[in-house]
Coordinates of C-alpha atoms in Angstrom, one line a residue:
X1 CA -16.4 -6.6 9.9
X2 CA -15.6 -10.3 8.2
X3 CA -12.2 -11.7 8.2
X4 CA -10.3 -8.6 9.4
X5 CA -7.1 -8.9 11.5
X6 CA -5.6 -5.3 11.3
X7 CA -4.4 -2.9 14.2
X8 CA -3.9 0.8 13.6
X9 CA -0.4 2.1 14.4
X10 CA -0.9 4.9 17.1
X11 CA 2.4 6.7 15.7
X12 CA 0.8 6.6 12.6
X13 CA -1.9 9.3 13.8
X14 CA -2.0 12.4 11.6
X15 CA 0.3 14.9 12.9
X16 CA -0.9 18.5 13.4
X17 CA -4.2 18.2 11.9
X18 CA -7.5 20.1 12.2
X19 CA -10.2 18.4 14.2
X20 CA -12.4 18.2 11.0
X21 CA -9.5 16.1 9.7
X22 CA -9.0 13.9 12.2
X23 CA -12.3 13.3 12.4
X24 CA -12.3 12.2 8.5
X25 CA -8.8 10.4 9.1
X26 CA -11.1 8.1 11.7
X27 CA -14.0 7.5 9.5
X28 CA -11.6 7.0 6.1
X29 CA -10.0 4.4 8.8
X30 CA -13.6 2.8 9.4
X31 CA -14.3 2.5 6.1
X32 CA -11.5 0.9 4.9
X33 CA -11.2 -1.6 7.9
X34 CA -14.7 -2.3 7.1
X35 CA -14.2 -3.6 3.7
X36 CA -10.5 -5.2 4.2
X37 CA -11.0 -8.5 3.6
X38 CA -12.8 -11.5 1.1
X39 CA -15.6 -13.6 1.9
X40 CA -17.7 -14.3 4.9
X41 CA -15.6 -14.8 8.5
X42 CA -12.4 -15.1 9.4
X43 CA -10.2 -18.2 7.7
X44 CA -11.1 -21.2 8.8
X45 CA -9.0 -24.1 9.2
X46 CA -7.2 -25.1 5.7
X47 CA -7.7 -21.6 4.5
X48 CA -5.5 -19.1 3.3
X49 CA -5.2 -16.2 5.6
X50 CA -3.3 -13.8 3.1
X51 CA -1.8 -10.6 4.6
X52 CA -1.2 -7.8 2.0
X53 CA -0.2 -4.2 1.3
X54 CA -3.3 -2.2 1.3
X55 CA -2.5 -1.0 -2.3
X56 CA -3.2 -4.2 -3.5
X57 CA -6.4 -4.3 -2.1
X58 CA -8.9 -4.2 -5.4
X59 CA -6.7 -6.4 -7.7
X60 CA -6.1 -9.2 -4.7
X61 CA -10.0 -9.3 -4.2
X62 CA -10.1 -9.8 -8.0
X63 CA -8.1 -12.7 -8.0
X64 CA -9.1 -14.4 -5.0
X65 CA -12.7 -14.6 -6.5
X66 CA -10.8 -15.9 -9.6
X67 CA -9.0 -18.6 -7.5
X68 CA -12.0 -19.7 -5.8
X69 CA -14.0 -19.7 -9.3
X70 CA -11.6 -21.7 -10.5
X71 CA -12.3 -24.3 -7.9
X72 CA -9.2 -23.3 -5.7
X73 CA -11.2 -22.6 -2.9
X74 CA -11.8 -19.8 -0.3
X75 CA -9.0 -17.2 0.5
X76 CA -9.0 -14.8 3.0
X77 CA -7.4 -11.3 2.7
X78 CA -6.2 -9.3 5.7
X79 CA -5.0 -5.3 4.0
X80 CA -2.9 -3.1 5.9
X81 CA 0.1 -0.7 5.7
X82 CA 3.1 -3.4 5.5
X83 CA 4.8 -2.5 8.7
X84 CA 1.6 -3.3 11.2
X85 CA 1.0 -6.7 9.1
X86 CA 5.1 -7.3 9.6
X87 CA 4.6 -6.6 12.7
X88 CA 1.7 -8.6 13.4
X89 CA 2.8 -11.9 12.3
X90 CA 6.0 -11.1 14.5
X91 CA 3.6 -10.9 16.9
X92 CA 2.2 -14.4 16.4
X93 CA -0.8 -13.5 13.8
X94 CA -1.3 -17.1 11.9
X95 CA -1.3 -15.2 8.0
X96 CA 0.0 -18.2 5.2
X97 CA 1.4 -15.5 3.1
X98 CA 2.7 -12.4 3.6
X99 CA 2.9 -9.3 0.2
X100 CA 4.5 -6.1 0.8
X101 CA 4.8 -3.1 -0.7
X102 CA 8.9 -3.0 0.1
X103 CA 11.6 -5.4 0.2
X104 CA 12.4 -3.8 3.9
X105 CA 9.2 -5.3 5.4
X106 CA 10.2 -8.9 3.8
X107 CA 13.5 -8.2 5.0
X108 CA 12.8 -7.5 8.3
X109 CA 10.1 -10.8 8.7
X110 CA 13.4 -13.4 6.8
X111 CA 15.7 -12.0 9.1
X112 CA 13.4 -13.3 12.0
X113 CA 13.4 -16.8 10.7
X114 CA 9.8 -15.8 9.9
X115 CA 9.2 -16.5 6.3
X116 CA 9.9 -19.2 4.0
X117 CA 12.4 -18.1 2.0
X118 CA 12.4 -20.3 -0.6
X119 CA 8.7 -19.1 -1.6
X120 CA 9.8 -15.3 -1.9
X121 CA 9.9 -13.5 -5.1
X122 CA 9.4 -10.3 -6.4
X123 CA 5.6 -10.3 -7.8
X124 CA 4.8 -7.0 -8.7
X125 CA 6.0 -3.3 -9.4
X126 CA 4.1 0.1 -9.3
X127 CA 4.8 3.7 -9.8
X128 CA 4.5 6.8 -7.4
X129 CA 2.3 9.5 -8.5
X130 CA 0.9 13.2 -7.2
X131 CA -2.7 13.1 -6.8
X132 CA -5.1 16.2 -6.3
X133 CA -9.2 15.9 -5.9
X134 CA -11.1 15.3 -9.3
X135 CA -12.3 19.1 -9.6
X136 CA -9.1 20.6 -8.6
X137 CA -7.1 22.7 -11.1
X138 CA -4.1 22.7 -9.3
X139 CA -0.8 22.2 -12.0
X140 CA 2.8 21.8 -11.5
X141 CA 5.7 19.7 -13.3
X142 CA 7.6 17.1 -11.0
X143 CA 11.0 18.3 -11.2
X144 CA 14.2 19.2 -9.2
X145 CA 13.0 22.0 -6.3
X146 CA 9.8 22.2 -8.1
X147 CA 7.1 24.8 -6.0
X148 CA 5.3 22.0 -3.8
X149 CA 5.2 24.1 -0.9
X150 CA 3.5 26.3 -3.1
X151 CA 1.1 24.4 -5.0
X152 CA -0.4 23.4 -1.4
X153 CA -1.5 26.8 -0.3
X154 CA -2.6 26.6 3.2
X155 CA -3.1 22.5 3.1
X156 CA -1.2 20.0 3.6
X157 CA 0.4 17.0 2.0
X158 CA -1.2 13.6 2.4
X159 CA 1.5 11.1 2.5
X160 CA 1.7 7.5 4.2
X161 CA 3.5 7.0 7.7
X162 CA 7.3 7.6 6.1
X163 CA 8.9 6.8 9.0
X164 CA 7.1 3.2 8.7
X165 CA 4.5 2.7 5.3
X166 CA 6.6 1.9 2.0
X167 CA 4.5 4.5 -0.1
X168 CA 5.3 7.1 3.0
X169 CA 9.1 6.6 2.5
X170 CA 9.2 5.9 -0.9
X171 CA 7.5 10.0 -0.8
X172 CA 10.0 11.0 1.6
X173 CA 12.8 9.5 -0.3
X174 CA 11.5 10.9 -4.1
X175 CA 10.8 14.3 -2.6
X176 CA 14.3 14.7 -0.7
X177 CA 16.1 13.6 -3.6
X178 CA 13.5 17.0 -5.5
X179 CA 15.2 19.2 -2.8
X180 CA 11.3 19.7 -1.2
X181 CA 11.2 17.5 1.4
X182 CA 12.1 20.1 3.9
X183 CA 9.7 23.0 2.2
X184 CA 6.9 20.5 3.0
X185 CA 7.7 17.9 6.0
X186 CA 5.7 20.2 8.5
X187 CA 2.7 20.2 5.9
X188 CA 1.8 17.0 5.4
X189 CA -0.8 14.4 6.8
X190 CA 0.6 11.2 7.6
X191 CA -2.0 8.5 7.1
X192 CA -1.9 4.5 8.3
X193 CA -1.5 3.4 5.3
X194 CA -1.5 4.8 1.6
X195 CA -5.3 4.1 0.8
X196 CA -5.8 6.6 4.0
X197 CA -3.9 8.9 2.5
X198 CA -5.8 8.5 -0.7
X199 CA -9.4 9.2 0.8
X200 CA -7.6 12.2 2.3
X201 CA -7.3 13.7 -1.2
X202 CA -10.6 12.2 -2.4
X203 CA -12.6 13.6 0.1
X204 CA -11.2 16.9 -0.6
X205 CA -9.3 17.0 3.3
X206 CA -6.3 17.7 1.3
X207 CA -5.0 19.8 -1.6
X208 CA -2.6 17.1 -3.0
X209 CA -1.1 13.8 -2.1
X210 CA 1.3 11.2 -2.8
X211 CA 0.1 7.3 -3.6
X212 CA 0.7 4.6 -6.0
X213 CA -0.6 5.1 -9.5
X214 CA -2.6 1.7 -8.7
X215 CA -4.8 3.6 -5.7
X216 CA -5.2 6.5 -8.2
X217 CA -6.6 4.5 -10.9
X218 CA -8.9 3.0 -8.6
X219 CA -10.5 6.5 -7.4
X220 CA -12.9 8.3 -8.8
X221 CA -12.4 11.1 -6.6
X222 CA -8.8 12.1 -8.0
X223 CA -6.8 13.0 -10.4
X224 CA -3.0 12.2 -11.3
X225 CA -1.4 15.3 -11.5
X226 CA 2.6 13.9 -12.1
X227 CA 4.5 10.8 -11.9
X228 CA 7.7 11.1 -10.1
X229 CA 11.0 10.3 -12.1
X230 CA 11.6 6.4 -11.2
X231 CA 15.4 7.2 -10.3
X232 CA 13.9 9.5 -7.2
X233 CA 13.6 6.8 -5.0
X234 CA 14.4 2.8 -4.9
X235 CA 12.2 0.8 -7.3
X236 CA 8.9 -0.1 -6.0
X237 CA 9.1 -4.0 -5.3
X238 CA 6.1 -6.3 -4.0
X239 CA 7.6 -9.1 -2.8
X240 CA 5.4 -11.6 -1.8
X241 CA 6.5 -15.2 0.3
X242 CA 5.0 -17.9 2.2
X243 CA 5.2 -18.0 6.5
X244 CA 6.5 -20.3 8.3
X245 CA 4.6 -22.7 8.9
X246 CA 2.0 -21.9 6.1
X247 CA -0.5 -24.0 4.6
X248 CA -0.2 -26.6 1.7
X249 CA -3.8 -24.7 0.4
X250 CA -1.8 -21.4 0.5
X251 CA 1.2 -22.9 -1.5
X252 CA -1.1 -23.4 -3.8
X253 CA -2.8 -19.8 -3.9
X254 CA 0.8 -18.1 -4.1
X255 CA 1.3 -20.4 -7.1
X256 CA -1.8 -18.8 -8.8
X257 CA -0.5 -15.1 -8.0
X258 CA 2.1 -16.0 -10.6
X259 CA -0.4 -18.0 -12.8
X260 CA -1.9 -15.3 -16.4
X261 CA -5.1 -15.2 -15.0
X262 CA -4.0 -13.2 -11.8
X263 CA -1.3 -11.1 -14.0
X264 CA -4.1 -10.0 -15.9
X265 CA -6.2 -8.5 -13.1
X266 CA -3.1 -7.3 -11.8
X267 CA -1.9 -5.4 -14.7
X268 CA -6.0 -4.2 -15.6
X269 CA -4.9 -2.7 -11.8
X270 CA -1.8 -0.8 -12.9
X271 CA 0.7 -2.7 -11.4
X272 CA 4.3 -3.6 -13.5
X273 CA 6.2 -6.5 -13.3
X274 CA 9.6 -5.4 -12.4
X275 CA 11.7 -8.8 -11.6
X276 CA 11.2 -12.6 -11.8
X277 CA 12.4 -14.9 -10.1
X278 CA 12.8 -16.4 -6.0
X279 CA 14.7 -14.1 -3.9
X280 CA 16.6 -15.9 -1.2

């Protein structure tokens, strides 16, 4: 492992699974820890320690090989699900810059004195999709009290923590507002973070799932099946901000996020631009 500060969330843990998917739950974990971050070793002094939403995973690696390509230097990128890295740098973790996948998370972090909020804007938007494995042939049509429950047979939902992980409660919050959320809440598989909940689908542990049309664009292994109707839940906002405390190097590397080079790989990725502008 190079570079990685992450900690799993024990409340996180899939709830009610099978032992066969637990045991895939612990080795999707592996795999994604083991391929978290960007270069060789752990920042080093003067280097960026970014922490970031793991949906963001692919187009951040992107750039950063951009940035440093472009002479900017070495970045390193710590992915998780938003609430362990807020919760991590409350903890004392020494990350420069901090990218969520909600506003709650960069909420929670200002109102600790924790960022810098004069750095904080909104950098990216994305869109929340149904997913099913490549080979399925599973249909349905989003739609009020559409046959979820259904549609998953004897499987189960994978969803992110929604008690914690943005693309968890932004699932909770679409499908409540469906009138499913209660046919399915004791069917699903809660996963650390939503690129968990993606390899439950793409490894076929699961009928369907709920991620960001980003992770499903990025897998092989699935297929979209619907996008949910934006006004089912509150619009999906990345903001991203400098730490307290952060580097002048990583100044410079939150500049470049905004720069048309890095909007580029992030829009090849999927993602929208929703909002400009610093949020105090």
């Amino acid at each position: 492992m190079t570079g990685v500060i992450i900690v799993l969330d024990v409340s996180g843990k899939p709830v009610g699974l099978g032992r066969r998917l637990f045991i895939s739950a612990l080795l999707a974990c592996a795999v994604l820890v083991g391929s978290l971050s960007v270069g060789a070793g752990p920042a080093r002094a003067g280097e960026p320690l970014v922490f970031a939403a793991a949906s963001l995973k692919n187009a951040l690696d992107d750039i950063i090989k951009a940035y440093a390509a472009t002479g900017g230097g070495k970045v390193v990128a710590s992915y998780a699900g938003s609430s362990v890295l807020a919760r991590q740098i409350e903890a004392g973790a020494k990350a420069d810059i901090f990218i969520s996948a909600d506003t709650d998370w960069m909420d929670y972090l200002a109102n600790r004195g924790l960022i810098n909020g004069q750095t904080r804007s909104n950098l990216l938007g994305n869109r929340l999709v149904l997913i099913a494995p490549t080979d399925s042939k599973v249909a349905i049509t989003i739609g009020q009290n559409f046959p979820l429950r259904e549609a998953l047979g004897e499987g189960r939902l994978a969803i992110a923590d929604p008690d914690s992980v943005p693309a968890g409660k932004y699932a909770r919050t679409a499908l409540t507002s469906l009138g499913v959320w209660g046919d399915v809440v004791d069917h699903t598989a809660s996963a650390e973070n939503v690129r968990v909940a993606l390899a439950y689908v793409a490894r076929g542990e699961t009928p369907l799932g709920i991620v960001y049309e980003t992770d499903a664009k990025q897998e092989p292994k699935v297929r979209i099946v619907g996008y949910f109707p934006e006004d089912t839940h509150l619009p999906i906002i990345y903001p991203a901000a400098l730490t307290k405390g952060a580097t002048p190097e990583a100044a410079r590397f939150l500049e470049f996020l905004h720069s048309d080079k890095a909007k580029a790989a992030f829009l090849k990725a999927g993602f929208t631009f929703p909002a400009a502008g610093v949020q105090q």
